[in-house]
Amino acid sequence: MSVLLVLVAGAVSFYVIVYYSVFRGAKCLSSVKLQGKTAIVTGSNTGIGKATALDLAKRGARVILACRSKERAEAAAFDIRRESGNSQVVFMQLDLASLKSVRSFAKTFLKTEPRLDILINNAGVMGPGRTEEGFSMAFGVNHLGHFLLTNLLLERLQQCGPSRVVTVTGLLYRFGNIDFPLLASKKDLVPGQFTWHKFQAYCHSKLCNVLFTRELANRLQGTKVTCYTLHPGVIYTDLCRNLSLWLQLLMMPFAKLFFLDPEGGAQTTLHCALQEGIEPLSGRYYSNCVLQQVGAKGRDDALAKKLWEYLDTIYAWSAPPSGNTHNVPDNTTLWDEAGVPCLHSQINTAHLQ
C-alpha cells in the first residue's frame, strides 16, 4: 500500500512540475485601459478569440467580433457584454474563406467605425475544403484572408496610431514550408486529404503568418503601426473541431490534464496587443508573453518578401470609384472593385507617415 501511495505521490508531483514549468502559460501583466479605443478580433465567437475579446472589453475598448457565423458571434457578443459590463461589443460578419467577404467587411468597417487601434488576426482552421477562390482552407483562412484584411485596414490603423497588428500563429510554423508553384496552381501546399496532410497544411499556413509579420514590420518602419506574431501555447479549442472523431477522443484526456484553457491561451495575444515598451520589437515573435527567437525559415527576409509579392499578384487591383487613374502615382493606394482601398504591390509605406 505504501509503495502505491509513493507511486501516486510521485506521479502527481511529476504532473505538477511538468504542468507549471511547461504547459501553464504566463499572464499578461499590462494594466492598460482602452476607453476610446477600438479593436477587431477575428474568430472571436469561441476559444482564445472570445477570451481575448472579453479581456479587451473589460478594459473599456469597443470590440468588433469579426466572425463568419452570425448566430454564434451574436451569442458570444451577448456573453461578453454581460460579463464585462461593456455595451460596446458588436458583431460584424467576416468570412475569411472569401476575399469578397473580406473586402465587404473592410468597406463596412471603414464607413461605420472612425477608429481602429488594435487588429488581432486570431481566426484559424485545420481541416479540408477550399476557399471561394479555390485555395486550400488552411492557407486561405489562416493567412490569405488575414493578409488582405490587414492591408485594407492599414491606413485607418496609421491614422489612429500608435496602433498594433497582432497575428496568432503557433510553434508548428517550424514544420512549415512554402512551395510557390503549388500555390500558383491553387493546389494544397501538400497533396492528399488524410489527417497528416491537413496537419502539414496548417503548419505551412502558420509559417506564412510569421513571414507576413516580419515583412509587414519592414514595410511599416517609421510609421506608427507595429506588428507582432505569437505562439499562444498548447490549447484545446474549437480549432480541432475538423479533426476526426477518434482523434478528438484520443486527445481529450491529455488536453484536460495539460492544455491551456482559452483564457490562458489569450495571454500572449494580450501581451502583444497591450504591453508598453515593445514598439522597437515590431515584427518579432512571442511565446509565453516573452520574446522568442524564431527558427531560420521564420526569419528569412528574402522568403518573406517573395511571399508578400506573390500574394500581391493574387489580387486584381482596379481603378478608384471615379474611374480616373491618371493622377494616381504608382506608390499610392488603389481601389478594388468593392470600392475599398487596397495596398498596391509597389507601395512605399513612407506615404502613410
mmCIF file of C-alpha atoms in Angstrom:
data_model
loop_
_atom_site.group_PDB
_atom_site.id
_atom_site.type_symbol
_atom_site.label_atom_id
_atom_site.label_comp_id
_atom_site.label_asym_id
_atom_site.label_seq_id
_atom_site.Cartn_x
_atom_site.Cartn_y
_atom_site.Cartn_z
ATOM 1 C CA MET A 1 0.000 0.000 0.000
ATOM 2 C CA SER A 2 2.817 2.363 0.939
ATOM 3 C CA VAL A 3 4.524 1.655 -2.377
ATOM 4 C CA LEU A 4 1.310 2.527 -4.212
ATOM 5 C CA LEU A 5 0.984 5.789 -2.294
ATOM 6 C CA VAL A 6 4.574 6.680 -3.128
ATOM 7 C CA LEU A 7 3.932 5.983 -6.816
ATOM 8 C CA VAL A 8 0.758 8.069 -6.808
ATOM 9 C CA ALA A 9 2.501 10.919 -4.985
ATOM 10 C CA GLY A 10 5.368 10.734 -7.461
ATOM 11 C CA ALA A 11 3.004 10.816 -10.427
ATOM 12 C CA VAL A 12 1.123 13.803 -9.008
ATOM 13 C CA SER A 13 4.379 15.642 -8.284
ATOM 14 C CA PHE A 14 5.633 14.932 -11.793
ATOM 15 C CA TYR A 15 2.374 16.228 -13.278
ATOM 16 C CA VAL A 16 2.521 19.418 -11.189
ATOM 17 C CA ILE A 17 6.147 20.080 -12.160
ATOM 18 C CA VAL A 18 5.537 19.468 -15.864
ATOM 19 C CA TYR A 19 2.296 21.456 -15.909
ATOM 20 C CA TYR A 20 3.683 24.533 -14.183
ATOM 21 C CA SER A 21 7.056 24.509 -15.956
ATOM 22 C CA VAL A 22 5.946 23.582 -19.475
ATOM 23 C CA PHE A 23 2.202 23.814 -20.068
ATOM 24 C CA ARG A 24 0.920 26.550 -17.774
ATOM 25 C CA GLY A 25 1.324 29.851 -19.560
ATOM 26 C CA ALA A 26 2.414 33.233 -18.255
ATOM 27 C CA LYS A 27 -0.086 36.010 -17.660
ATOM 28 C CA CYS A 28 -0.313 39.365 -19.422
ATOM 29 C CA LEU A 29 0.691 41.921 -16.790
ATOM 30 C CA SER A 30 -0.394 45.049 -18.644
ATOM 31 C CA SER A 31 -2.864 47.251 -16.780
ATOM 32 C CA VAL A 32 -3.579 49.449 -19.812
ATOM 33 C CA LYS A 33 -7.126 50.775 -20.093
ATOM 34 C CA LEU A 34 -8.730 51.070 -23.524
ATOM 35 C CA GLN A 35 -11.540 53.581 -23.202
ATOM 36 C CA GLY A 36 -11.986 55.347 -26.537
ATOM 37 C CA LYS A 37 -10.071 52.627 -28.415
ATOM 38 C CA THR A 38 -11.427 50.176 -30.992
ATOM 39 C CA ALA A 39 -10.229 46.620 -31.558
ATOM 40 C CA ILE A 40 -11.079 43.962 -34.138
ATOM 41 C CA VAL A 41 -10.675 40.301 -33.197
ATOM 42 C CA THR A 42 -11.220 37.719 -35.934
ATOM 43 C CA GLY A 43 -12.615 34.330 -34.990
ATOM 44 C CA SER A 44 -13.814 35.721 -31.663
ATOM 45 C CA ASN A 45 -17.027 33.787 -31.128
ATOM 46 C CA THR A 46 -15.215 30.982 -29.294
ATOM 47 C CA GLY A 47 -11.885 29.836 -27.853
ATOM 48 C CA ILE A 48 -8.963 32.188 -27.351
ATOM 49 C CA GLY A 49 -10.522 34.755 -29.681
ATOM 50 C CA LYS A 50 -13.531 35.102 -27.408
ATOM 51 C CA ALA A 51 -11.293 35.213 -24.326
ATOM 52 C CA THR A 52 -9.197 37.938 -25.977
ATOM 53 C CA ALA A 53 -12.278 39.973 -26.869
ATOM 54 C CA LEU A 54 -13.594 39.643 -23.306
ATOM 55 C CA ASP A 55 -10.371 40.987 -21.809
ATOM 56 C CA LEU A 56 -10.318 43.932 -24.219
ATOM 57 C CA ALA A 57 -13.957 44.679 -23.408
ATOM 58 C CA LYS A 58 -13.217 44.622 -19.674
ATOM 59 C CA ARG A 59 -10.564 47.274 -20.328
ATOM 60 C CA GLY A 60 -13.175 49.523 -21.935
ATOM 61 C CA ALA A 61 -12.452 49.021 -25.646
ATOM 62 C CA ARG A 62 -15.065 48.991 -28.369
ATOM 63 C CA VAL A 63 -14.649 45.434 -29.655
ATOM 64 C CA ILE A 64 -15.662 44.200 -33.108
ATOM 65 C CA LEU A 65 -16.237 40.448 -33.264
ATOM 66 C CA ALA A 66 -15.285 39.640 -36.867
ATOM 67 C CA CYS A 67 -16.762 36.188 -37.447
ATOM 68 C CA ARG A 68 -18.434 34.073 -40.109
ATOM 69 C CA SER A 69 -21.396 32.749 -38.117
ATOM 70 C CA LYS A 70 -23.867 35.469 -37.187
ATOM 71 C CA GLU A 71 -25.719 33.282 -34.699
ATOM 72 C CA ARG A 72 -22.624 32.168 -32.792
ATOM 73 C CA ALA A 73 -20.985 35.592 -32.864
ATOM 74 C CA GLU A 74 -24.069 37.410 -31.609
ATOM 75 C CA ALA A 75 -24.348 34.882 -28.775
ATOM 76 C CA ALA A 76 -20.675 35.497 -27.940
ATOM 77 C CA ALA A 77 -21.182 39.273 -28.067
ATOM 78 C CA PHE A 78 -24.100 38.918 -25.633
ATOM 79 C CA ASP A 79 -21.942 36.853 -23.253
ATOM 80 C CA ILE A 80 -19.078 39.355 -23.409
ATOM 81 C CA ARG A 81 -21.319 42.375 -22.873
ATOM 82 C CA ARG A 82 -22.917 40.694 -19.866
ATOM 83 C CA GLU A 83 -19.641 39.590 -18.265
ATOM 84 C CA SER A 84 -17.662 42.775 -18.974
ATOM 85 C CA GLY A 85 -20.420 45.308 -18.401
ATOM 86 C CA ASN A 86 -19.326 46.920 -21.675
ATOM 87 C CA SER A 87 -22.114 47.523 -24.188
ATOM 88 C CA GLN A 88 -19.638 48.389 -26.969
ATOM 89 C CA VAL A 89 -19.181 44.817 -28.195
ATOM 90 C CA VAL A 90 -20.640 44.239 -31.654
ATOM 91 C CA PHE A 91 -20.640 41.625 -34.392
ATOM 92 C CA MET A 92 -19.598 42.293 -37.989
ATOM 93 C CA GLN A 93 -19.726 39.458 -40.495
ATOM 94 C CA LEU A 94 -16.420 38.280 -41.941
ATOM 95 C CA ASP A 95 -15.769 35.056 -43.829
ATOM 96 C CA LEU A 96 -12.018 34.745 -44.286
ATOM 97 C CA ALA A 97 -12.584 31.960 -46.819
ATOM 98 C CA SER A 98 -13.960 34.580 -49.226
ATOM 99 C CA LEU A 99 -11.894 37.553 -50.374
ATOM 100 C CA LYS A 100 -15.160 39.193 -51.435
ATOM 101 C CA SER A 101 -16.361 38.926 -47.839
ATOM 102 C CA VAL A 102 -13.073 40.363 -46.558
ATOM 103 C CA ARG A 103 -13.453 43.375 -48.852
ATOM 104 C CA SER A 104 -17.089 43.803 -47.842
ATOM 105 C CA PHE A 105 -16.162 43.705 -44.157
ATOM 106 C CA ALA A 106 -13.429 46.301 -44.644
ATOM 107 C CA LYS A 107 -15.750 48.559 -46.624
ATOM 108 C CA THR A 108 -18.447 48.398 -43.939
ATOM 109 C CA PHE A 109 -15.978 48.903 -41.120
ATOM 110 C CA LEU A 110 -14.279 51.896 -42.728
ATOM 111 C CA LYS A 111 -17.648 53.538 -43.368
ATOM 112 C CA THR A 112 -19.099 52.971 -39.909
ATOM 113 C CA GLU A 113 -16.170 52.973 -37.477
ATOM 114 C CA PRO A 114 -13.993 56.077 -37.076
ATOM 115 C CA ARG A 115 -11.161 54.337 -35.218
ATOM 116 C CA LEU A 116 -9.033 51.206 -35.311
ATOM 117 C CA ASP A 117 -6.325 50.841 -32.684
ATOM 118 C CA ILE A 118 -5.803 47.081 -32.454
ATOM 119 C CA LEU A 119 -6.246 44.427 -35.151
ATOM 120 C CA ILE A 120 -5.959 40.859 -33.894
ATOM 121 C CA ASN A 121 -5.745 38.223 -36.634
ATOM 122 C CA ASN A 122 -6.816 35.297 -34.487
ATOM 123 C CA ALA A 123 -9.043 33.043 -36.616
ATOM 124 C CA GLY A 124 -7.631 29.714 -37.693
ATOM 125 C CA VAL A 125 -8.770 26.368 -39.090
ATOM 126 C CA MET A 126 -7.254 22.930 -39.524
ATOM 127 C CA GLY A 127 -9.334 20.950 -41.938
ATOM 128 C CA PRO A 128 -10.314 20.091 -45.516
ATOM 129 C CA GLY A 129 -12.129 22.147 -48.094
ATOM 130 C CA ARG A 130 -11.387 25.114 -50.313
ATOM 131 C CA THR A 131 -11.982 28.831 -50.177
ATOM 132 C CA GLU A 132 -14.288 30.687 -52.540
ATOM 133 C CA GLU A 133 -11.255 31.457 -54.712
ATOM 134 C CA GLY A 134 -10.140 27.813 -54.791
ATOM 135 C CA PHE A 135 -7.270 27.863 -52.305
ATOM 136 C CA SER A 136 -6.913 25.274 -49.562
ATOM 137 C CA MET A 137 -8.933 26.234 -46.490
ATOM 138 C CA ALA A 138 -5.956 26.361 -44.119
ATOM 139 C CA PHE A 139 -3.970 28.713 -46.366
ATOM 140 C CA GLY A 140 -6.998 30.807 -47.303
ATOM 141 C CA VAL A 141 -8.399 31.367 -43.817
ATOM 142 C CA ASN A 142 -5.255 31.314 -41.704
ATOM 143 C CA HIS A 143 -3.188 33.507 -43.986
ATOM 144 C CA LEU A 144 -4.604 34.794 -47.267
ATOM 145 C CA GLY A 145 -7.749 36.334 -45.777
ATOM 146 C CA HIS A 146 -5.812 37.963 -42.952
ATOM 147 C CA PHE A 147 -3.220 39.303 -45.396
ATOM 148 C CA LEU A 148 -5.900 41.129 -47.372
ATOM 149 C CA LEU A 149 -7.783 42.279 -44.273
ATOM 150 C CA THR A 150 -4.666 43.802 -42.735
ATOM 151 C CA ASN A 151 -3.736 45.633 -45.910
ATOM 152 C CA LEU A 152 -7.234 47.051 -46.318
ATOM 153 C CA LEU A 153 -7.188 48.452 -42.781
ATOM 154 C CA LEU A 154 -3.601 49.740 -42.627
ATOM 155 C CA GLU A 155 -4.400 53.355 -43.402
ATOM 156 C CA ARG A 156 -7.014 53.524 -40.647
ATOM 157 C CA LEU A 157 -4.551 51.936 -38.231
ATOM 158 C CA GLN A 158 -1.985 54.567 -39.184
ATOM 159 C CA GLN A 159 -4.452 57.414 -38.771
ATOM 160 C CA CYS A 160 -5.200 56.226 -35.233
ATOM 161 C CA GLY A 161 -1.599 55.403 -34.317
ATOM 162 C CA PRO A 162 0.128 54.294 -32.299
ATOM 163 C CA SER A 163 -1.668 51.075 -33.190
ATOM 164 C CA ARG A 164 -0.884 47.384 -33.420
ATOM 165 C CA VAL A 165 -1.456 44.335 -35.609
ATOM 166 C CA VAL A 166 -1.231 41.010 -33.779
ATOM 167 C CA THR A 167 -1.285 37.737 -35.709
ATOM 168 C CA VAL A 168 -1.732 34.434 -33.903
ATOM 169 C CA THR A 169 0.490 31.746 -35.364
ATOM 170 C CA GLY A 170 1.936 28.807 -33.436
ATOM 171 C CA LEU A 171 5.008 26.745 -32.711
ATOM 172 C CA LEU A 172 4.046 24.446 -35.578
ATOM 173 C CA TYR A 173 5.319 27.033 -38.071
ATOM 174 C CA ARG A 174 8.679 25.291 -37.579
ATOM 175 C CA PHE A 175 7.356 22.342 -39.590
ATOM 176 C CA GLY A 176 6.101 24.554 -42.411
ATOM 177 C CA ASN A 177 7.387 25.125 -45.927
ATOM 178 C CA ILE A 178 6.270 27.225 -48.888
ATOM 179 C CA ASP A 179 6.001 25.762 -52.377
ATOM 180 C CA PHE A 180 5.304 28.691 -54.713
ATOM 181 C CA PRO A 181 4.500 26.590 -57.822
ATOM 182 C CA LEU A 182 1.840 24.734 -55.845
ATOM 183 C CA LEU A 183 0.426 27.996 -54.516
ATOM 184 C CA ALA A 184 0.321 29.434 -58.013
ATOM 185 C CA SER A 185 -1.743 26.454 -59.152
ATOM 186 C CA LYS A 186 -4.139 26.945 -56.196
ATOM 187 C CA LYS A 187 -3.362 23.425 -55.043
ATOM 188 C CA ASP A 188 -2.836 22.460 -51.434
ATOM 189 C CA LEU A 189 0.674 23.038 -50.147
ATOM 190 C CA VAL A 190 0.624 19.297 -49.592
ATOM 191 C CA PRO A 191 -1.442 16.765 -51.556
ATOM 192 C CA GLY A 192 -3.990 14.438 -50.008
ATOM 193 C CA GLN A 193 -6.835 14.623 -47.512
ATOM 194 C CA PHE A 194 -5.550 12.497 -44.625
ATOM 195 C CA THR A 195 -5.208 13.993 -41.147
ATOM 196 C CA TRP A 196 -1.438 14.200 -41.580
ATOM 197 C CA HIS A 197 -1.837 16.250 -44.762
ATOM 198 C CA LYS A 198 -4.241 18.637 -43.015
ATOM 199 C CA PHE A 199 -1.717 18.998 -40.212
ATOM 200 C CA GLN A 200 1.048 19.813 -42.695
ATOM 201 C CA ALA A 201 -1.119 22.384 -44.483
ATOM 202 C CA TYR A 202 -1.812 24.038 -41.134
ATOM 203 C CA CYS A 203 1.932 24.203 -40.379
ATOM 204 C CA HIS A 204 2.615 25.789 -43.765
ATOM 205 C CA SER A 205 -0.039 28.453 -43.191
ATOM 206 C CA LYS A 206 1.481 29.310 -39.818
ATOM 207 C CA LEU A 207 4.909 29.807 -41.384
ATOM 208 C CA CYS A 208 3.216 32.226 -43.786
ATOM 209 C CA ASN A 209 1.885 34.151 -40.756
ATOM 210 C CA VAL A 210 5.372 34.513 -39.277
ATOM 211 C CA LEU A 211 6.874 35.679 -42.571
ATOM 212 C CA PHE A 212 3.979 38.070 -43.195
ATOM 213 C CA THR A 213 4.513 39.772 -39.845
ATOM 214 C CA ARG A 214 8.231 40.105 -40.495
ATOM 215 C CA GLU A 215 7.739 41.705 -43.919
ATOM 216 C CA LEU A 216 4.902 43.903 -42.661
ATOM 217 C CA ALA A 217 7.204 45.298 -39.984
ATOM 218 C CA ASN A 218 9.858 46.031 -42.607
ATOM 219 C CA ARG A 219 7.332 47.892 -44.763
ATOM 220 C CA LEU A 220 5.983 49.886 -41.822
ATOM 221 C CA GLN A 221 9.290 51.111 -40.439
ATOM 222 C CA GLY A 222 8.959 54.723 -39.396
ATOM 223 C CA THR A 223 5.168 54.598 -39.128
ATOM 224 C CA LYS A 224 3.018 54.449 -36.018
ATOM 225 C CA VAL A 225 1.882 50.887 -36.670
ATOM 226 C CA THR A 226 3.742 47.974 -35.086
ATOM 227 C CA CYS A 227 3.053 44.280 -35.525
ATOM 228 C CA TYR A 228 3.758 41.057 -33.687
ATOM 229 C CA THR A 229 3.182 37.340 -34.074
ATOM 230 C CA LEU A 230 2.921 34.732 -31.359
ATOM 231 C CA HIS A 231 2.539 31.169 -30.174
ATOM 232 C CA PRO A 232 -0.483 31.141 -27.827
ATOM 233 C CA GLY A 233 0.505 27.938 -26.065
ATOM 234 C CA VAL A 234 -0.822 24.403 -26.220
ATOM 235 C CA ILE A 235 -4.594 24.828 -26.233
ATOM 236 C CA TYR A 236 -7.505 22.542 -26.965
ATOM 237 C CA THR A 237 -10.103 24.725 -28.664
ATOM 238 C CA ASP A 238 -12.649 24.562 -31.466
ATOM 239 C CA LEU A 239 -9.696 24.669 -33.871
ATOM 240 C CA CYS A 240 -9.719 20.882 -33.552
ATOM 241 C CA ARG A 241 -13.392 20.532 -34.479
ATOM 242 C CA ASN A 242 -12.423 19.449 -38.004
ATOM 243 C CA LEU A 243 -10.299 16.552 -36.777
ATOM 244 C CA SER A 244 -11.748 13.066 -36.972
ATOM 245 C CA LEU A 245 -13.841 11.940 -34.011
ATOM 246 C CA TRP A 246 -11.402 9.217 -32.980
ATOM 247 C CA LEU A 247 -8.531 11.703 -32.898
ATOM 248 C CA GLN A 248 -10.551 14.173 -30.814
ATOM 249 C CA LEU A 249 -11.417 11.393 -28.338
ATOM 250 C CA LEU A 250 -7.775 10.349 -28.195
ATOM 251 C CA MET A 251 -6.634 13.893 -27.432
ATOM 252 C CA MET A 252 -9.320 14.772 -24.888
ATOM 253 C CA PRO A 253 -7.829 13.173 -21.709
ATOM 254 C CA PHE A 254 -4.392 14.624 -22.429
ATOM 255 C CA ALA A 255 -5.948 18.000 -23.221
ATOM 256 C CA LYS A 256 -7.816 18.112 -19.922
ATOM 257 C CA LEU A 257 -4.628 17.411 -17.985
ATOM 258 C CA PHE A 258 -2.103 19.549 -19.815
ATOM 259 C CA PHE A 259 -3.554 22.013 -22.306
ATOM 260 C CA LEU A 260 -4.306 25.653 -21.535
ATOM 261 C CA ASP A 261 -7.861 26.890 -21.346
ATOM 262 C CA PRO A 262 -8.881 29.726 -23.714
ATOM 263 C CA GLU A 263 -8.206 32.411 -21.100
ATOM 264 C CA GLY A 264 -4.672 31.128 -20.610
ATOM 265 C CA GLY A 265 -4.199 30.878 -24.357
ATOM 266 C CA ALA A 266 -5.173 34.523 -24.833
ATOM 267 C CA GLN A 267 -2.455 35.910 -22.570
ATOM 268 C CA THR A 268 0.359 36.219 -25.118
ATOM 269 C CA THR A 269 -2.026 37.787 -27.629
ATOM 270 C CA LEU A 270 -2.979 40.366 -24.998
ATOM 271 C CA HIS A 271 0.671 40.959 -24.141
ATOM 272 C CA CYS A 272 1.479 41.728 -27.787
ATOM 273 C CA ALA A 273 -1.583 43.956 -28.136
ATOM 274 C CA LEU A 274 -1.179 45.917 -24.909
ATOM 275 C CA GLN A 275 2.285 45.760 -23.372
ATOM 276 C CA GLU A 276 4.019 49.119 -23.348
ATOM 277 C CA GLY A 277 7.644 49.389 -24.435
ATOM 278 C CA ILE A 278 7.732 46.642 -27.077
ATOM 279 C CA GLU A 279 7.323 49.008 -30.027
ATOM 280 C CA PRO A 280 11.011 48.655 -31.080
ATOM 281 C CA LEU A 281 10.429 44.896 -31.389
ATOM 282 C CA SER A 282 7.920 45.161 -34.236
ATOM 283 C CA GLY A 283 7.864 42.080 -36.439
ATOM 284 C CA ARG A 284 9.092 39.773 -33.712
ATOM 285 C CA TYR A 285 7.689 36.531 -32.323
ATOM 286 C CA TYR A 286 6.433 35.957 -28.774
ATOM 287 C CA SER A 287 5.647 32.877 -26.729
ATOM 288 C CA ASN A 288 4.519 32.686 -23.111
ATOM 289 C CA CYS A 289 4.483 36.509 -23.023
ATOM 290 C CA VAL A 290 8.212 36.764 -23.730
ATOM 291 C CA LEU A 291 10.235 37.455 -26.872
ATOM 292 C CA GLN A 292 11.454 34.311 -28.639
ATOM 293 C CA GLN A 293 13.885 33.731 -31.475
ATOM 294 C CA VAL A 294 12.159 32.200 -34.487
ATOM 295 C CA GLY A 295 13.647 29.375 -36.496
ATOM 296 C CA ALA A 296 15.728 30.029 -39.590
ATOM 297 C CA LYS A 297 12.793 29.758 -42.011
ATOM 298 C CA GLY A 298 10.770 32.212 -39.954
ATOM 299 C CA ARG A 299 13.430 34.917 -40.145
ATOM 300 C CA ASP A 300 14.234 34.588 -43.845
ATOM 301 C CA ASP A 301 13.673 38.157 -45.082
ATOM 302 C CA ALA A 302 14.076 37.190 -48.740
ATOM 303 C CA LEU A 303 11.418 34.494 -48.407
ATOM 304 C CA ALA A 304 9.114 36.882 -46.529
ATOM 305 C CA LYS A 305 9.413 39.473 -49.287
ATOM 306 C CA LYS A 306 8.870 36.871 -52.016
ATOM 307 C CA LEU A 307 5.727 35.596 -50.284
ATOM 308 C CA TRP A 308 4.332 39.124 -49.942
ATOM 309 C CA GLU A 309 4.991 39.917 -53.591
ATOM 310 C CA TYR A 310 3.398 36.638 -54.651
ATOM 311 C CA LEU A 311 0.277 37.370 -52.614
ATOM 312 C CA ASP A 312 0.045 40.785 -54.250
ATOM 313 C CA THR A 313 -0.322 39.080 -57.629
ATOM 314 C CA ILE A 314 -3.411 37.227 -56.402
ATOM 315 C CA TYR A 315 -5.429 40.413 -56.126
ATOM 316 C CA ALA A 316 -6.632 42.190 -59.260
ATOM 317 C CA TRP A 317 -6.293 45.869 -58.463
ATOM 318 C CA SER A 318 -8.695 48.152 -60.303
ATOM 319 C CA ALA A 319 -9.282 51.870 -60.637
ATOM 320 C CA PRO A 320 -10.715 54.183 -57.967
ATOM 321 C CA PRO A 321 -14.523 54.509 -57.970
ATOM 322 C CA SER A 322 -14.318 57.623 -60.147
ATOM 323 C CA GLY A 323 -12.605 55.630 -62.878
ATOM 324 C CA ASN A 324 -9.890 58.285 -63.163
ATOM 325 C CA THR A 325 -6.429 56.808 -62.640
ATOM 326 C CA HIS A 326 -4.381 59.460 -64.427
ATOM 327 C CA ASN A 327 -3.385 61.243 -61.223
ATOM 328 C CA VAL A 328 -2.738 58.137 -59.146
ATOM 329 C CA PRO A 329 1.006 57.617 -58.537
ATOM 330 C CA ASP A 330 2.470 54.120 -58.671
ATOM 331 C CA ASN A 331 3.129 54.007 -54.944
ATOM 332 C CA THR A 332 -0.268 55.063 -53.658
ATOM 333 C CA THR A 333 -3.408 53.299 -52.572
ATOM 334 C CA LEU A 334 -5.631 51.897 -55.309
ATOM 335 C CA TRP A 335 -9.209 50.708 -55.026
ATOM 336 C CA ASP A 336 -10.696 47.325 -55.669
ATOM 337 C CA GLU A 337 -13.999 46.519 -57.288
ATOM 338 C CA ALA A 338 -15.845 46.894 -53.970
ATOM 339 C CA GLY A 339 -14.647 50.471 -53.537
ATOM 340 C CA VAL A 340 -12.251 49.517 -50.756
ATOM 341 C CA PRO A 341 -8.671 50.836 -50.587
ATOM 342 C CA CYS A 342 -6.079 48.167 -51.372
ATOM 343 C CA LEU A 343 -2.333 48.177 -50.908
ATOM 344 C CA HIS A 344 -0.584 48.206 -54.285
ATOM 345 C CA SER A 345 2.253 45.738 -54.740
ATOM 346 C CA GLN A 346 4.783 48.528 -55.178
ATOM 347 C CA ILE A 347 3.592 50.584 -52.217
ATOM 348 C CA ASN A 348 6.109 52.681 -50.362
ATOM 349 C CA THR A 349 4.849 52.985 -46.802
ATOM 350 C CA ALA A 350 6.527 56.371 -46.375
ATOM 351 C CA HIS A 351 3.319 57.990 -47.630
ATOM 352 C CA LEU A 352 1.481 56.538 -44.624
ATOM 353 C CA GLN A 353 3.534 58.534 -42.148
#
